[in-house]
């Protein structure tokens, strides 16, 4: 999926297959990514906050 720069604020992407997706520069604040497949997804420059929900065991990069 090509989601670079997308405004996904508050989006429900739980259980979405985002394997290899381009999420660079996307707004992921308040997004629910629990259960999503983020293997090989690009998060370069993406923005998230403390309310962003990540898949179990997934550790996003430290800076957002």
N, CA and C atoms as an extended XYZ file, in Angstrom:
192
Properties=species:S:1:pos:R:3:atomname:S:1:resname:S:1:resid:I:1 pbc="F F F"
N         0.841       -1.185        0.000 N   UNK     1
C         0.000        0.000        0.000 CA  UNK     1
C         0.886        1.247        0.000 C   UNK     1
N         0.459        2.248       -0.705 N   UNK     2
C         1.163        3.527       -0.770 CA  UNK     2
C         0.393        4.520        0.087 C   UNK     2
N         0.844        4.686        1.333 N   UNK     3
C         0.179        5.580        2.277 CA  UNK     3
C         1.115        6.679        2.769 C   UNK     3
N         2.179        6.919        2.030 N   UNK     4
C         3.134        7.953        2.406 CA  UNK     4
C         2.451        9.306        2.496 C   UNK     4
N         2.602        9.977        3.637 N   UNK     5
C         2.032       11.299        3.837 CA  UNK     5
C         0.542       11.300        4.146 C   UNK     5
N        -0.064       10.121        4.256 N   UNK     6
C        -1.512       10.048        4.513 CA  UNK     6
C        -1.850       10.514        5.921 C   UNK     6
N        -3.019       11.118        6.062 N   UNK     7
C        -3.517       11.505        7.381 CA  UNK     7
C        -4.373       10.352        7.901 C   UNK     7
N        -3.773        9.520        8.748 N   UNK     8
C        -4.444        8.357        9.303 CA  UNK     8
C        -4.753        8.567       10.787 C   UNK     8
N        -4.845        9.809       11.189 N   UNK     9
C        -5.134       10.155       12.581 CA  UNK     9
C        -6.454        9.513       13.000 C   UNK     9
N        -6.390        8.679       14.052 N   UNK    10
C        -7.578        8.018       14.568 CA  UNK    10
C        -8.080        6.851       13.742 C   UNK    10
N        -7.355        6.470       12.705 N   UNK    11
C        -7.799        5.378       11.834 CA  UNK    11
C        -7.766        4.032       12.552 C   UNK    11
N        -8.735        3.189       12.231 N   UNK    12
C        -8.767        1.821       12.748 CA  UNK    12
C        -8.125        0.923       11.698 C   UNK    12
N        -6.846        0.622       11.907 N   UNK    13
C        -6.101       -0.255       11.011 CA  UNK    13
C        -5.777       -1.572       11.703 C   UNK    13
N        -6.557       -1.874       12.750 N   UNK    14
C        -6.328       -3.119       13.483 CA  UNK    14
C        -6.512       -4.299       12.537 C   UNK    14
N        -5.583       -5.204       12.597 N   UNK    15
C        -5.573       -6.431       11.785 CA  UNK    15
C        -5.364       -6.171       10.292 C   UNK    15
N        -4.974       -4.949        9.909 N   UNK    16
C        -4.720       -4.651        8.494 CA  UNK    16
C        -3.417       -5.304        8.044 C   UNK    16
N        -3.383       -5.755        6.809 N   UNK    17
C        -2.154       -6.304        6.240 CA  UNK    17
C        -1.398       -5.159        5.577 C   UNK    17
N        -0.424       -4.614        6.308 N   UNK    18
C         0.378       -3.493        5.822 CA  UNK    18
C         1.807       -3.939        5.541 C   UNK    18
N         1.979       -5.213        5.261 N   UNK    19
C         3.302       -5.768        4.961 CA  UNK    19
C         3.893       -5.029        3.760 C   UNK    19
N         5.042       -4.410        3.970 N   UNK    20
C         5.725       -3.689        2.901 CA  UNK    20
C         5.112       -2.343        2.563 C   UNK    20
N         4.145       -1.890        3.335 N   UNK    21
C         3.467       -0.618        3.038 CA  UNK    21
C         4.393        0.571        3.263 C   UNK    21
N         4.173        1.605        2.478 N   UNK    22
C         4.890        2.859        2.667 CA  UNK    22
C         4.034        3.757        3.548 C   UNK    22
N         4.444        3.894        4.810 N   UNK    23
C         3.770        4.777        5.761 CA  UNK    23
C         4.650        5.966        6.112 C   UNK    23
N         5.657        6.226        5.286 N   UNK    24
C         6.572        7.329        5.569 CA  UNK    24
C         5.803        8.647        5.573 C   UNK    24
N         6.110        9.478        6.554 N   UNK    25
C         5.501       10.791        6.745 CA  UNK    25
C         4.000       10.735        7.036 C   UNK    25
N         3.449        9.535        7.304 N   UNK    26
C         2.024        9.416        7.617 CA  UNK    26
C         1.751        9.896        9.038 C   UNK    26
N         0.563       10.437        9.247 N   UNK    27
C         0.118       10.842       10.575 CA  UNK    27
C        -0.595        9.641       11.199 C   UNK    27
N         0.052        9.019       12.178 N   UNK    28
C        -0.502        7.843       12.850 CA  UNK    28
C        -0.950        8.158       14.275 C   UNK    28
N        -1.125        9.438       14.577 N   UNK    29
C        -1.552        9.818       15.923 CA  UNK    29
C        -2.941        9.256       16.203 C   UNK    29
N        -3.092        8.641       17.368 N   UNK    30
C        -4.351        8.031       17.813 CA  UNK    30
C        -4.794        6.857       16.927 C   UNK    30
N        -3.973        6.377       16.028 N   UNK    31
C        -4.353        5.256       15.154 CA  UNK    31
C        -4.274        3.930       15.901 C   UNK    31
N        -5.148        3.000       15.529 N   UNK    32
C        -5.147        1.658       16.106 CA  UNK    32
C        -4.535        0.698       15.087 C   UNK    32
N        -3.298        0.294       15.371 N   UNK    33
C        -2.585       -0.645       14.512 CA  UNK    33
C        -2.438       -2.006       15.196 C   UNK    33
N        -3.213       -2.216       16.272 N   UNK    34
C        -3.095       -3.472       17.001 CA  UNK    34
C        -3.460       -4.638       16.077 C   UNK    34
N        -2.634       -5.631       16.072 N   UNK    35
C        -2.864       -6.796       15.231 CA  UNK    35
C        -2.497       -6.613       13.771 C   UNK    35
N        -2.044       -5.426       13.375 N   UNK    36
C        -1.676       -5.177       11.981 CA  UNK    36
C        -0.343       -5.847       11.646 C   UNK    36
N        -0.181       -6.224       10.396 N   UNK    37
C         1.085       -6.783        9.906 CA  UNK    37
C         1.916       -5.619        9.376 C   UNK    37
N         2.974       -5.263       10.098 N   UNK    38
C         3.835       -4.148        9.705 CA  UNK    38
C         5.211       -4.615        9.235 C   UNK    38
N         5.331       -5.898        8.915 N   UNK    39
C         6.628       -6.390        8.419 CA  UNK    39
C         7.031       -5.626        7.163 C   UNK    39
N         8.271       -5.182        7.166 N   UNK    40
C         8.881       -4.463        6.044 CA  UNK    40
C         8.174       -3.147        5.712 C   UNK    40
N         7.304       -2.656        6.602 N   UNK    41
C         6.639       -1.372        6.375 CA  UNK    41
C         7.629       -0.242        6.661 C   UNK    41
N         7.563        0.810        5.869 N   UNK    42
C         8.418        1.969        6.070 CA  UNK    42
C         7.683        2.988        6.926 C   UNK    42
N         8.290        3.332        8.075 N   UNK    43
C         7.714        4.324        8.979 CA  UNK    43
C         8.577        5.581        9.051 C   UNK    43
N         9.500        5.730        8.118 N   UNK    44
C        10.415        6.877        8.133 CA  UNK    44
C         9.636        8.191        8.092 C   UNK    44
N         9.861        9.007        9.105 N   UNK    45
C         9.222       10.316        9.164 CA  UNK    45
C         7.765       10.279        9.587 C   UNK    45
N         7.227        9.087        9.890 N   UNK    46
C         5.836        9.005       10.344 CA  UNK    46
C         5.714        9.632       11.729 C   UNK    46
N         4.531       10.118       12.053 N   UNK    47
C         4.278       10.745       13.345 CA  UNK    47
C         3.239        9.933       14.106 C   UNK    47
N         3.518        9.699       15.385 N   UNK    48
C         2.578        8.994       16.255 CA  UNK    48
C         2.649        9.607       17.628 C   UNK    48
N         1.792        9.161       18.519 N   UNK    49
C         1.785        9.694       19.881 CA  UNK    49
C         1.554        8.555       20.866 C   UNK    49
N         1.389        8.926       22.116 N   UNK    50
C         1.198        7.919       23.167 CA  UNK    50
C        -0.114        7.155       23.008 C   UNK    50
N        -1.027        7.642       22.201 N   UNK    51
C        -2.319        6.990       22.010 CA  UNK    51
C        -2.319        6.033       20.814 C   UNK    51
N        -1.271        6.055       20.030 N   UNK    52
C        -1.152        5.123       18.911 CA  UNK    52
C        -1.007        3.713       19.468 C   UNK    52
N        -1.821        2.792       18.979 N   UNK    53
C        -1.782        1.404       19.438 CA  UNK    53
C        -1.017        0.573       18.408 C   UNK    53
N         0.008       -0.126       18.880 N   UNK    54
C         0.886       -0.915       18.020 CA  UNK    54
C         0.606       -2.410       18.184 C   UNK    54
N         0.975       -3.227       17.207 N   UNK    55
C         0.830       -4.679       17.358 CA  UNK    55
C         1.672       -5.177       18.533 C   UNK    55
N         1.215       -6.226       19.175 N   UNK    56
C         1.948       -6.818       20.291 CA  UNK    56
C         3.362       -7.168       19.838 C   UNK    56
N         4.340       -6.779       20.636 N   UNK    57
C         5.730       -7.089       20.347 CA  UNK    57
C         6.382       -6.164       19.339 C   UNK    57
N         5.641       -5.205       18.781 N   UNK    58
C         6.209       -4.277       17.811 CA  UNK    58
C         6.781       -3.076       18.536 C   UNK    58
N         8.000       -2.715       18.203 N   UNK    59
C         8.624       -1.544       18.790 CA  UNK    59
C         8.907       -0.515       17.714 C   UNK    59
N         8.104        0.564       17.632 N   UNK    60
C         8.368        1.590       16.620 CA  UNK    60
C         9.693        2.289       16.904 C   UNK    60
N        10.250        2.941       15.919 N   UNK    61
C        11.471        3.714       16.159 CA  UNK    61
C        11.255        4.694       17.303 C   UNK    61
N        12.326        5.032       17.997 N   UNK    62
C        12.223        5.875       19.197 CA  UNK    62
C        11.734        7.287       18.905 C   UNK    62
N        12.153        7.890       17.817 N   UNK    63
C        11.725        9.263       17.531 CA  UNK    63
C        10.583        9.255       16.545 C   UNK    63
N         9.682       10.201       16.716 N   UNK    64
C         8.540       10.292       15.798 CA  UNK    64
C         8.349       11.718       15.336 C   UNK    64
